[in-house]
Amino acid sequence: MNIDLYTIQLATSAVIIVAGVMFTLDTFLRRPDGAGRVWAASFMAGILASFAYGIWVALPGGWWAVAVGNAGTVLGVALLWNGSRVFNGRHSLGWLSVAGAVVTAASVLIEGEDGGDWAGSPIMFLIVGVVAALGAAESMRAPMRLNWTARGLTAMFVIVSLFYAARFVVFLVSGPESMVFRVFLSTEASAFVIIALVIVTVVSMVILQSERVPRAADRAPEMYTATGALTPAAFRELVEDWLSRANYHDEQLVFARVCLDERAAIETAFGQSAGAELVDEFTAGVRRFSTPNSAVAWVGPGELMVVAPFERMEEARRNGLAIQAGLRERPIKQAEGLRISASIGLAGTDANGYDFETLVAAARAAADEARERGGDAIEFAS
């Protein structure tokens, strides 16, 4: 049975529109969150691309719609990558996403109507392949890599990157009329890939957001998670005020990223419920053994941020050692003979300035280095 291009495009558009609307509504029902907003924008770009390709298929002479569709495709994938960066607490490179879309559209418009249906396609194939590879790498960074649901995004990015890399190479070597391209890499083939991947993507991202950002109606007035740690939004509001006042008085605040070492192994051996119980015990331990004038916030499963004033980094290190010693006193119920341990990264305002994002990123990098040393270690931000 042969399915014409118009029917395939309708099916693709329907899937993208439904998925985009569902994710956007889910985002609006939650507290404001940077990653969710960027991901919602990526779906909007995908919907725009779907409408543009629909015009191209249905309207004779609508070659200009290819420029809009290709640009929307590039922007959608690039924003998925940028949303993953924001989820991991890194700065968004939205300008780079827009630049890629502009270059893609320009490559089609330069060739004009004489370029045919495949005008500007090599540029789009190349950019999408590169951006998807960056997205796959980003999804393997902490804290996203610690969540099993993110593996759906990783798989999506890898498949898209390989598919578009293959399209780019075969297009340049054999052309769009070659048998390999027409059978495996044509517009029809890409439509089926996109349908499958959009479904996987929206499910993965909704679950990631549900674990990270509560619905606004559920917990709007609350500042704390169920385990007593500050929510990310409350933590940022509180600590940015501290940073402003510390900067005025020229006093040091130290950010400590405290990461649970055993979570992944416990979840693998005993399941998700055992891992969740271990995270709760870890959070309670960090709150108990941190200095009493500190702010303790939840930033991800098994990851906390502790901020407190210290005149010298050595004092912050001693506080980190006290947290580690206190955690070791708590045996892991699920694994007899094992005790809770944590990797800690420290970043102080004296060395890193008073910008919230910079300090968070520096503490995270130091904690990652502590983990790479084998865990149960303390590292200072470089």
mmCIF file of C-alpha atoms in Angstrom:
data_model
loop_
_atom_site.group_PDB
_atom_site.id
_atom_site.type_symbol
_atom_site.label_atom_id
_atom_site.label_comp_id
_atom_site.label_asym_id
_atom_site.label_seq_id
_atom_site.Cartn_x
_atom_site.Cartn_y
_atom_site.Cartn_z
ATOM 1 C CA MET A 1 0.000 0.000 0.000
ATOM 2 C CA ASN A 2 1.356 3.391 -1.027
ATOM 3 C CA ILE A 3 0.635 6.484 1.071
ATOM 4 C CA ASP A 4 0.819 9.804 -0.748
ATOM 5 C CA LEU A 5 2.938 12.662 0.559
ATOM 6 C CA TYR A 6 -0.083 14.818 1.444
ATOM 7 C CA THR A 7 -1.512 12.122 3.765
ATOM 8 C CA ILE A 8 1.861 11.596 5.401
ATOM 9 C CA GLN A 9 2.220 15.320 5.984
ATOM 10 C CA LEU A 10 -1.258 15.504 7.536
ATOM 11 C CA ALA A 11 -0.405 12.659 9.920
ATOM 12 C CA THR A 12 2.905 14.275 10.873
ATOM 13 C CA SER A 13 1.254 17.654 11.461
ATOM 14 C CA ALA A 14 -1.480 16.105 13.594
ATOM 15 C CA VAL A 15 1.023 14.335 15.841
ATOM 16 C CA ILE A 16 3.225 17.432 16.247
ATOM 17 C CA ILE A 17 0.281 19.756 16.928
ATOM 18 C CA VAL A 18 -1.327 17.439 19.499
ATOM 19 C CA ALA A 19 1.998 16.798 21.244
ATOM 20 C CA GLY A 20 2.907 20.489 21.193
ATOM 21 C CA VAL A 21 -0.432 21.623 22.596
ATOM 22 C CA MET A 22 -0.359 18.951 25.326
ATOM 23 C CA PHE A 23 3.150 19.861 26.447
ATOM 24 C CA THR A 24 2.476 23.606 26.306
ATOM 25 C CA LEU A 25 -0.671 23.258 28.426
ATOM 26 C CA ASP A 26 1.200 21.073 30.914
ATOM 27 C CA THR A 27 3.934 23.723 31.109
ATOM 28 C CA PHE A 28 1.420 26.502 31.774
ATOM 29 C CA LEU A 29 -0.127 24.450 34.596
ATOM 30 C CA ARG A 30 3.212 24.275 36.389
ATOM 31 C CA ARG A 31 5.274 26.883 38.138
ATOM 32 C CA PRO A 32 7.363 29.083 35.829
ATOM 33 C CA ASP A 33 10.357 27.068 34.672
ATOM 34 C CA GLY A 34 12.993 28.012 32.125
ATOM 35 C CA ALA A 35 13.475 24.541 30.618
ATOM 36 C CA GLY A 36 9.730 24.043 30.181
ATOM 37 C CA ARG A 37 9.335 27.378 28.408
ATOM 38 C CA VAL A 38 12.190 26.640 25.994
ATOM 39 C CA TRP A 39 10.840 23.158 25.249
ATOM 40 C CA ALA A 40 7.357 24.597 24.680
ATOM 41 C CA ALA A 41 8.868 27.079 22.213
ATOM 42 C CA SER A 42 10.520 24.175 20.379
ATOM 43 C CA PHE A 43 7.119 22.551 19.871
ATOM 44 C CA MET A 44 5.745 25.847 18.591
ATOM 45 C CA ALA A 45 8.576 25.911 16.049
ATOM 46 C CA GLY A 46 7.693 22.336 15.071
ATOM 47 C CA ILE A 47 4.037 23.288 14.587
ATOM 48 C CA LEU A 48 5.103 26.216 12.386
ATOM 49 C CA ALA A 49 7.254 23.867 10.320
ATOM 50 C CA SER A 50 4.328 21.446 9.942
ATOM 51 C CA PHE A 51 2.027 24.179 8.608
ATOM 52 C CA ALA A 52 4.723 25.383 6.220
ATOM 53 C CA TYR A 53 5.359 21.907 4.818
ATOM 54 C CA GLY A 54 1.604 21.422 4.494
ATOM 55 C CA ILE A 55 1.437 24.545 2.326
ATOM 56 C CA TRP A 56 4.381 23.292 0.279
ATOM 57 C CA VAL A 57 2.661 19.932 -0.359
ATOM 58 C CA ALA A 58 -0.796 21.377 -1.121
ATOM 59 C CA LEU A 59 0.046 24.597 -2.957
ATOM 60 C CA PRO A 60 1.715 24.430 -6.385
ATOM 61 C CA GLY A 61 4.515 26.968 -6.545
ATOM 62 C CA GLY A 62 4.733 27.261 -2.771
ATOM 63 C CA TRP A 63 8.502 26.786 -2.779
ATOM 64 C CA TRP A 64 8.934 29.625 -0.272
ATOM 65 C CA ALA A 65 7.176 27.503 2.361
ATOM 66 C CA VAL A 66 10.177 25.161 2.285
ATOM 67 C CA ALA A 67 12.313 27.982 3.708
ATOM 68 C CA VAL A 68 9.892 28.405 6.603
ATOM 69 C CA GLY A 69 9.576 24.647 7.169
ATOM 70 C CA ASN A 70 13.312 23.993 7.131
ATOM 71 C CA ALA A 71 13.952 26.935 9.455
ATOM 72 C CA GLY A 72 11.234 25.738 11.834
ATOM 73 C CA THR A 73 12.711 22.234 11.883
ATOM 74 C CA VAL A 74 16.171 23.541 12.749
ATOM 75 C CA LEU A 75 14.773 25.910 15.387
ATOM 76 C CA GLY A 76 12.674 23.152 16.970
ATOM 77 C CA VAL A 77 15.582 20.718 17.375
ATOM 78 C CA ALA A 78 17.936 23.488 18.507
ATOM 79 C CA LEU A 79 15.483 24.633 21.183
ATOM 80 C CA LEU A 80 15.149 21.048 22.430
ATOM 81 C CA TRP A 81 18.915 21.101 22.940
ATOM 82 C CA ASN A 82 18.765 24.516 24.619
ATOM 83 C CA GLY A 83 15.939 23.379 26.892
ATOM 84 C CA SER A 84 18.152 20.512 28.015
ATOM 85 C CA ARG A 85 20.921 23.012 28.786
ATOM 86 C CA VAL A 86 18.537 25.076 30.921
ATOM 87 C CA PHE A 87 17.283 21.906 32.653
ATOM 88 C CA ASN A 88 20.903 21.219 33.627
ATOM 89 C CA GLY A 89 21.252 24.729 35.016
ATOM 90 C CA ARG A 90 23.357 26.076 32.133
ATOM 91 C CA HIS A 91 22.805 29.231 30.104
ATOM 92 C CA SER A 92 20.544 28.942 27.068
ATOM 93 C CA LEU A 93 22.126 29.609 23.673
ATOM 94 C CA GLY A 94 18.879 30.761 22.106
ATOM 95 C CA TRP A 95 20.674 33.192 19.823
ATOM 96 C CA LEU A 96 22.546 30.272 18.266
ATOM 97 C CA SER A 97 19.257 28.446 17.634
ATOM 98 C CA VAL A 98 17.801 31.504 15.889
ATOM 99 C CA ALA A 99 21.000 31.996 13.883
ATOM 100 C CA GLY A 100 20.848 28.401 12.660
ATOM 101 C CA ALA A 101 17.227 28.869 11.575
ATOM 102 C CA VAL A 102 18.072 32.103 9.736
ATOM 103 C CA VAL A 103 20.978 30.480 7.900
ATOM 104 C CA THR A 104 18.738 27.554 6.930
ATOM 105 C CA ALA A 105 15.988 29.817 5.574
ATOM 106 C CA ALA A 106 18.524 31.948 3.715
ATOM 107 C CA SER A 107 20.010 28.887 1.998
ATOM 108 C CA VAL A 108 16.583 28.097 0.528
ATOM 109 C CA LEU A 109 15.770 31.674 -0.463
ATOM 110 C CA ILE A 110 19.149 32.121 -2.170
ATOM 111 C CA GLU A 111 18.493 29.155 -4.449
ATOM 112 C CA GLY A 112 14.935 30.379 -4.996
ATOM 113 C CA GLU A 113 12.308 28.574 -7.027
ATOM 114 C CA ASP A 114 14.969 27.141 -9.328
ATOM 115 C CA GLY A 115 16.374 25.186 -6.404
ATOM 116 C CA GLY A 116 13.403 22.833 -6.471
ATOM 117 C CA ASP A 117 12.004 20.837 -3.556
ATOM 118 C CA TRP A 118 15.457 20.167 -2.093
ATOM 119 C CA ALA A 119 16.678 23.767 -2.074
ATOM 120 C CA GLY A 120 18.897 24.393 0.938
ATOM 121 C CA SER A 121 18.460 20.835 2.193
ATOM 122 C CA PRO A 122 22.158 20.029 2.775
ATOM 123 C CA ILE A 123 22.452 23.000 5.131
ATOM 124 C CA MET A 124 19.381 21.875 7.089
ATOM 125 C CA PHE A 125 20.584 18.260 7.253
ATOM 126 C CA LEU A 126 23.997 19.349 8.548
ATOM 127 C CA ILE A 127 22.702 21.784 11.190
ATOM 128 C CA VAL A 128 20.038 19.403 12.518
ATOM 129 C CA GLY A 129 22.570 16.562 12.732
ATOM 130 C CA VAL A 130 25.077 18.691 14.662
ATOM 131 C CA VAL A 131 22.502 20.207 17.027
ATOM 132 C CA ALA A 132 20.954 16.795 17.757
ATOM 133 C CA ALA A 133 24.418 15.452 18.619
ATOM 134 C CA LEU A 134 24.884 18.375 21.028
ATOM 135 C CA GLY A 135 21.486 17.545 22.531
ATOM 136 C CA ALA A 136 22.491 13.919 23.069
ATOM 137 C CA ALA A 137 25.669 15.023 24.828
ATOM 138 C CA GLU A 138 23.728 17.507 26.991
ATOM 139 C CA SER A 139 21.197 14.870 28.035
ATOM 140 C CA MET A 140 24.085 12.840 29.458
ATOM 141 C CA ARG A 141 25.195 15.663 31.760
ATOM 142 C CA ALA A 142 24.064 15.930 35.374
ATOM 143 C CA PRO A 143 21.420 16.364 36.646
ATOM 144 C CA MET A 144 19.586 15.102 33.551
ATOM 145 C CA ARG A 145 21.799 12.015 33.245
ATOM 146 C CA LEU A 146 20.725 10.930 36.757
ATOM 147 C CA ASN A 147 17.101 10.536 35.649
ATOM 148 C CA TRP A 148 16.267 7.355 33.726
ATOM 149 C CA THR A 149 13.438 9.154 31.886
ATOM 150 C CA ALA A 150 16.017 11.332 30.133
ATOM 151 C CA ARG A 151 17.266 8.285 28.257
ATOM 152 C CA GLY A 152 14.255 8.708 25.974
ATOM 153 C CA LEU A 153 15.557 12.147 25.020
ATOM 154 C CA THR A 154 19.061 10.741 24.587
ATOM 155 C CA ALA A 155 17.797 8.058 22.211
ATOM 156 C CA MET A 156 15.769 10.642 20.297
ATOM 157 C CA PHE A 157 18.733 12.965 19.857
ATOM 158 C CA VAL A 158 21.047 10.127 18.791
ATOM 159 C CA ILE A 159 18.614 8.772 16.191
ATOM 160 C CA VAL A 160 17.913 12.235 14.764
ATOM 161 C CA SER A 161 21.628 13.018 14.590
ATOM 162 C CA LEU A 162 22.475 9.773 12.792
ATOM 163 C CA PHE A 163 19.476 10.024 10.450
ATOM 164 C CA TYR A 164 20.234 13.578 9.342
ATOM 165 C CA ALA A 165 23.966 12.889 9.095
ATOM 166 C CA ALA A 166 23.125 10.003 6.755
ATOM 167 C CA ARG A 167 20.805 12.270 4.744
ATOM 168 C CA PHE A 168 23.562 14.877 4.438
ATOM 169 C CA VAL A 169 26.207 12.401 3.264
ATOM 170 C CA VAL A 170 24.010 10.452 0.849
ATOM 171 C CA PHE A 171 22.496 13.669 -0.557
ATOM 172 C CA LEU A 172 25.953 15.045 -1.392
ATOM 173 C CA VAL A 173 27.368 11.753 -2.680
ATOM 174 C CA SER A 174 24.437 10.245 -4.607
ATOM 175 C CA GLY A 175 21.788 12.957 -4.767
ATOM 176 C CA PRO A 176 18.097 12.862 -3.765
ATOM 177 C CA GLU A 177 17.139 10.658 -6.721
ATOM 178 C CA SER A 178 19.373 7.767 -5.699
ATOM 179 C CA MET A 179 17.682 4.547 -4.597
ATOM 180 C CA VAL A 180 19.198 4.655 -1.088
ATOM 181 C CA PHE A 181 17.962 8.184 -0.500
ATOM 182 C CA ARG A 182 14.475 7.593 -1.934
ATOM 183 C CA VAL A 183 13.930 4.370 0.045
ATOM 184 C CA PHE A 184 15.535 5.144 3.395
ATOM 185 C CA LEU A 185 16.081 8.902 3.659
ATOM 186 C CA SER A 186 13.294 10.590 1.715
ATOM 187 C CA THR A 187 10.688 13.013 3.031
ATOM 188 C CA GLU A 188 8.297 10.119 3.593
ATOM 189 C CA ALA A 189 10.878 8.176 5.614
ATOM 190 C CA SER A 190 11.745 11.231 7.706
ATOM 191 C CA ALA A 191 8.043 11.782 8.469
ATOM 192 C CA PHE A 192 7.723 8.357 10.105
ATOM 193 C CA VAL A 193 10.919 8.951 12.092
ATOM 194 C CA ILE A 194 9.592 12.311 13.275
ATOM 195 C CA ILE A 195 6.219 10.873 14.327
ATOM 196 C CA ALA A 196 7.855 8.184 16.474
ATOM 197 C CA LEU A 197 10.369 10.546 17.995
ATOM 198 C CA VAL A 198 7.871 13.316 18.801
ATOM 199 C CA ILE A 199 5.821 10.836 20.806
ATOM 200 C CA VAL A 200 8.894 9.632 22.734
ATOM 201 C CA THR A 201 10.083 13.195 23.282
ATOM 202 C CA VAL A 202 6.848 14.607 24.683
ATOM 203 C CA VAL A 203 6.411 11.662 27.072
ATOM 204 C CA SER A 204 9.998 11.969 28.334
ATOM 205 C CA MET A 205 9.798 15.730 28.821
ATOM 206 C CA VAL A 206 6.433 15.670 30.594
ATOM 207 C CA ILE A 207 7.753 13.086 33.068
ATOM 208 C CA LEU A 208 10.973 15.069 33.572
ATOM 209 C CA GLN A 209 8.985 18.233 34.269
ATOM 210 C CA SER A 210 6.533 16.446 36.581
ATOM 211 C CA GLU A 211 9.413 15.198 38.746
ATOM 212 C CA ARG A 212 11.144 18.585 38.775
ATOM 213 C CA VAL A 213 8.418 21.239 38.783
ATOM 214 C CA PRO A 214 5.141 20.780 40.718
ATOM 215 C CA ARG A 215 1.863 22.014 39.328
ATOM 216 C CA ALA A 216 1.153 25.571 40.368
ATOM 217 C CA ALA A 217 -2.275 24.700 41.756
ATOM 218 C CA ASP A 218 -0.867 21.886 43.860
ATOM 219 C CA ARG A 219 1.863 23.712 45.782
ATOM 220 C CA ALA A 220 1.659 27.396 44.921
ATOM 221 C CA PRO A 221 2.024 28.749 48.466
ATOM 222 C CA GLU A 222 4.753 26.318 49.540
ATOM 223 C CA MET A 223 8.464 27.061 49.729
ATOM 224 C CA TYR A 224 9.603 23.581 50.735
ATOM 225 C CA THR A 225 9.589 20.094 49.270
ATOM 226 C CA ALA A 226 8.082 17.177 51.175
ATOM 227 C CA THR A 227 11.520 16.422 52.665
ATOM 228 C CA GLY A 228 11.982 19.955 54.012
ATOM 229 C CA ALA A 229 14.441 21.287 51.414
ATOM 230 C CA LEU A 230 13.751 24.589 49.701
ATOM 231 C CA THR A 231 12.181 24.430 46.246
ATOM 232 C CA PRO A 232 14.394 25.721 43.392
ATOM 233 C CA ALA A 233 12.296 28.881 42.970
ATOM 234 C CA ALA A 234 12.244 29.693 46.703
ATOM 235 C CA PHE A 235 15.958 28.940 46.974
ATOM 236 C CA ARG A 236 16.849 31.289 44.147
ATOM 237 C CA GLU A 237 14.721 34.118 45.518
ATOM 238 C CA LEU A 238 16.244 33.735 48.986
ATOM 239 C CA VAL A 239 19.870 33.328 47.923
ATOM 240 C CA GLU A 240 19.847 36.129 45.356
ATOM 241 C CA ASP A 241 18.828 38.442 48.207
ATOM 242 C CA TRP A 242 21.674 37.032 50.312
ATOM 243 C CA LEU A 243 24.114 37.584 47.440
ATOM 244 C CA SER A 244 23.052 41.203 47.030
ATOM 245 C CA ARG A 245 23.569 41.945 50.718
ATOM 246 C CA ALA A 246 26.793 39.918 50.951
ATOM 247 C CA ASN A 247 28.172 41.846 47.985
ATOM 248 C CA TYR A 248 27.331 45.147 49.691
ATOM 249 C CA HIS A 249 29.035 44.102 52.939
ATOM 250 C CA ASP A 250 31.928 42.385 51.104
ATOM 251 C CA GLU A 251 31.300 39.078 52.870
ATOM 252 C CA GLN A 252 31.665 35.597 51.412
ATOM 253 C CA LEU A 253 28.915 33.106 50.693
ATOM 254 C CA VAL A 254 29.843 29.550 49.732
ATOM 255 C CA PHE A 255 27.742 27.343 47.442
ATOM 256 C CA ALA A 256 28.069 23.614 48.116
ATOM 257 C CA ARG A 257 26.660 21.112 45.610
ATOM 258 C CA VAL A 258 26.066 17.906 47.593
ATOM 259 C CA CYS A 259 25.500 14.809 45.427
ATOM 260 C CA LEU A 260 24.426 11.368 46.643
ATOM 261 C CA ASP A 261 26.907 8.752 45.382
ATOM 262 C CA GLU A 262 24.907 5.524 45.722
ATOM 263 C CA ARG A 263 21.539 6.409 44.178
ATOM 264 C CA ALA A 264 22.032 4.906 40.707
ATOM 265 C CA ALA A 265 23.437 1.634 42.088
ATOM 266 C CA ILE A 266 20.620 1.273 44.638
ATOM 267 C CA GLU A 267 17.951 1.942 41.987
ATOM 268 C CA THR A 268 19.528 -0.592 39.655
ATOM 269 C CA ALA A 269 19.737 -3.232 42.374
ATOM 270 C CA PHE A 270 16.542 -2.594 44.350
ATOM 271 C CA GLY A 271 14.273 -0.435 42.165
ATOM 272 C CA GLN A 272 12.949 3.108 42.012
ATOM 273 C CA SER A 273 11.141 3.011 45.358
ATOM 274 C CA ALA A 274 14.340 2.060 47.201
ATOM 275 C CA GLY A 275 16.157 4.871 45.418
ATOM 276 C CA ALA A 276 13.480 7.376 46.418
ATOM 277 C CA GLU A 277 13.689 6.258 50.060
ATOM 278 C CA LEU A 278 17.479 6.641 49.967
ATOM 279 C CA VAL A 279 17.133 10.183 48.544
ATOM 280 C CA ASP A 280 14.783 11.119 51.390
ATOM 281 C CA GLU A 281 17.276 9.802 53.977
ATOM 282 C CA PHE A 282 20.087 11.661 52.238
ATOM 283 C CA THR A 283 18.133 14.940 52.229
ATOM 284 C CA ALA A 284 17.280 14.600 55.912
ATOM 285 C CA GLY A 285 20.937 13.916 56.712
ATOM 286 C CA VAL A 286 22.272 16.913 54.784
ATOM 287 C CA ARG A 287 19.725 19.218 56.446
ATOM 288 C CA ARG A 288 20.663 17.897 59.907
ATOM 289 C CA PHE A 289 24.451 18.099 59.529
ATOM 290 C CA SER A 290 24.686 21.384 57.609
ATOM 291 C CA THR A 291 25.507 24.535 59.562
ATOM 292 C CA PRO A 292 22.327 25.984 61.117
ATOM 293 C CA ASN A 293 22.574 29.289 59.218
ATOM 294 C CA SER A 294 22.549 27.613 55.800
ATOM 295 C CA ALA A 295 19.916 27.309 53.066
ATOM 296 C CA VAL A 296 19.405 23.763 51.761
ATOM 297 C CA ALA A 297 17.624 23.364 48.425
ATOM 298 C CA TRP A 298 16.514 20.481 46.195
ATOM 299 C CA VAL A 299 17.999 20.738 42.700
ATOM 300 C CA GLY A 300 17.482 17.178 41.452
ATOM 301 C CA PRO A 301 17.005 13.581 42.633
ATOM 302 C CA GLY A 302 19.876 12.955 45.050
ATOM 303 C CA GLU A 303 21.333 16.444 44.557
ATOM 304 C CA LEU A 304 21.137 19.369 46.982
ATOM 305 C CA MET A 305 22.581 22.865 47.087
ATOM 306 C CA VAL A 306 23.719 24.260 50.441
ATOM 307 C CA VAL A 307 24.572 27.965 50.776
ATOM 308 C CA ALA A 308 26.051 29.507 53.906
ATOM 309 C CA PRO A 309 28.401 32.358 54.902
ATOM 310 C CA PHE A 310 32.042 31.418 55.577
ATOM 311 C CA GLU A 311 34.982 33.766 55.929
ATOM 312 C CA ARG A 312 37.404 31.203 54.473
ATOM 313 C CA MET A 313 36.956 28.265 52.130
ATOM 314 C CA GLU A 314 38.678 25.999 54.633
ATOM 315 C CA GLU A 315 35.761 26.596 57.008
ATOM 316 C CA ALA A 316 33.360 25.581 54.232
ATOM 317 C CA ARG A 317 35.456 22.461 53.642
ATOM 318 C CA ARG A 318 35.221 21.539 57.337
ATOM 319 C CA ASN A 319 31.446 21.939 57.114
ATOM 320 C CA GLY A 320 31.463 19.630 54.082
ATOM 321 C CA LEU A 321 33.486 17.068 56.018
ATOM 322 C CA ALA A 322 30.951 17.283 58.858
ATOM 323 C CA ILE A 323 28.127 16.591 56.389
ATOM 324 C CA GLN A 324 29.985 13.591 54.958
ATOM 325 C CA ALA A 325 30.779 12.232 58.432
ATOM 326 C CA GLY A 326 27.161 12.596 59.502
ATOM 327 C CA LEU A 327 25.919 10.822 56.383
ATOM 328 C CA ARG A 328 28.302 7.911 56.949
ATOM 329 C CA GLU A 329 26.641 7.307 60.288
ATOM 330 C CA ARG A 330 23.458 6.438 58.403
ATOM 331 C CA PRO A 331 23.505 2.864 57.053
ATOM 332 C CA ILE A 332 21.719 2.158 53.790
ATOM 333 C CA LYS A 333 18.742 0.018 54.753
ATOM 334 C CA GLN A 334 18.491 -1.565 51.326
ATOM 335 C CA ALA A 335 22.124 -2.731 51.252
ATOM 336 C CA GLU A 336 23.557 -4.156 54.441
ATOM 337 C CA GLY A 337 27.088 -2.976 55.187
ATOM 338 C CA LEU A 338 26.913 0.134 52.967
ATOM 339 C CA ARG A 339 26.612 3.690 54.244
ATOM 340 C CA ILE A 340 25.524 6.916 52.607
ATOM 341 C CA SER A 341 28.301 8.975 51.024
ATOM 342 C CA ALA A 342 28.300 12.248 49.111
ATOM 343 C CA SER A 343 30.467 14.123 46.619
ATOM 344 C CA ILE A 344 30.657 17.853 47.363
ATOM 345 C CA GLY A 345 31.690 20.773 45.160
ATOM 346 C CA LEU A 346 32.425 24.164 46.753
ATOM 347 C CA ALA A 347 32.316 27.583 45.082
ATOM 348 C CA GLY A 348 32.815 30.836 47.008
ATOM 349 C CA THR A 349 31.918 34.393 46.082
ATOM 350 C CA ASP A 350 35.471 35.628 46.746
ATOM 351 C CA ALA A 351 36.769 33.618 43.785
ATOM 352 C CA ASN A 352 33.655 33.367 41.580
ATOM 353 C CA GLY A 353 31.791 36.634 42.106
ATOM 354 C CA TYR A 354 28.219 37.205 43.232
ATOM 355 C CA ASP A 355 26.270 35.986 40.182
ATOM 356 C CA PHE A 356 23.834 33.212 41.125
ATOM 357 C CA GLU A 357 24.127 31.209 37.875
ATOM 358 C CA THR A 358 27.925 31.411 37.868
ATOM 359 C CA LEU A 359 28.175 30.103 41.427
ATOM 360 C CA VAL A 360 25.708 27.276 40.786
ATOM 361 C CA ALA A 361 27.614 26.214 37.664
ATOM 362 C CA ALA A 362 30.983 26.395 39.467
ATOM 363 C CA ALA A 363 29.739 24.286 42.396
ATOM 364 C CA ARG A 364 28.249 21.736 39.974
ATOM 365 C CA ALA A 365 31.516 21.426 38.038
ATOM 366 C CA ALA A 366 33.438 20.915 41.279
ATOM 367 C CA ALA A 367 30.953 18.246 42.436
ATOM 368 C CA ASP A 368 31.297 16.450 39.084
ATOM 369 C CA GLU A 369 35.067 16.457 39.573
ATOM 370 C CA ALA A 370 34.629 15.012 43.073
ATOM 371 C CA ARG A 371 32.504 12.211 41.615
ATOM 372 C CA GLU A 372 35.090 11.494 38.925
ATOM 373 C CA ARG A 373 37.644 10.971 41.700
ATOM 374 C CA GLY A 374 35.519 8.074 42.943
ATOM 375 C CA GLY A 375 33.010 9.886 45.139
ATOM 376 C CA ASP A 376 32.920 10.743 48.838
ATOM 377 C CA ALA A 377 35.287 13.640 48.089
ATOM 378 C CA ILE A 378 35.288 17.442 48.303
ATOM 379 C CA GLU A 379 36.545 19.663 45.485
ATOM 380 C CA PHE A 380 36.912 23.436 45.208
ATOM 381 C CA ALA A 381 35.756 25.256 42.084
ATOM 382 C CA SER A 382 38.687 26.252 39.895
#
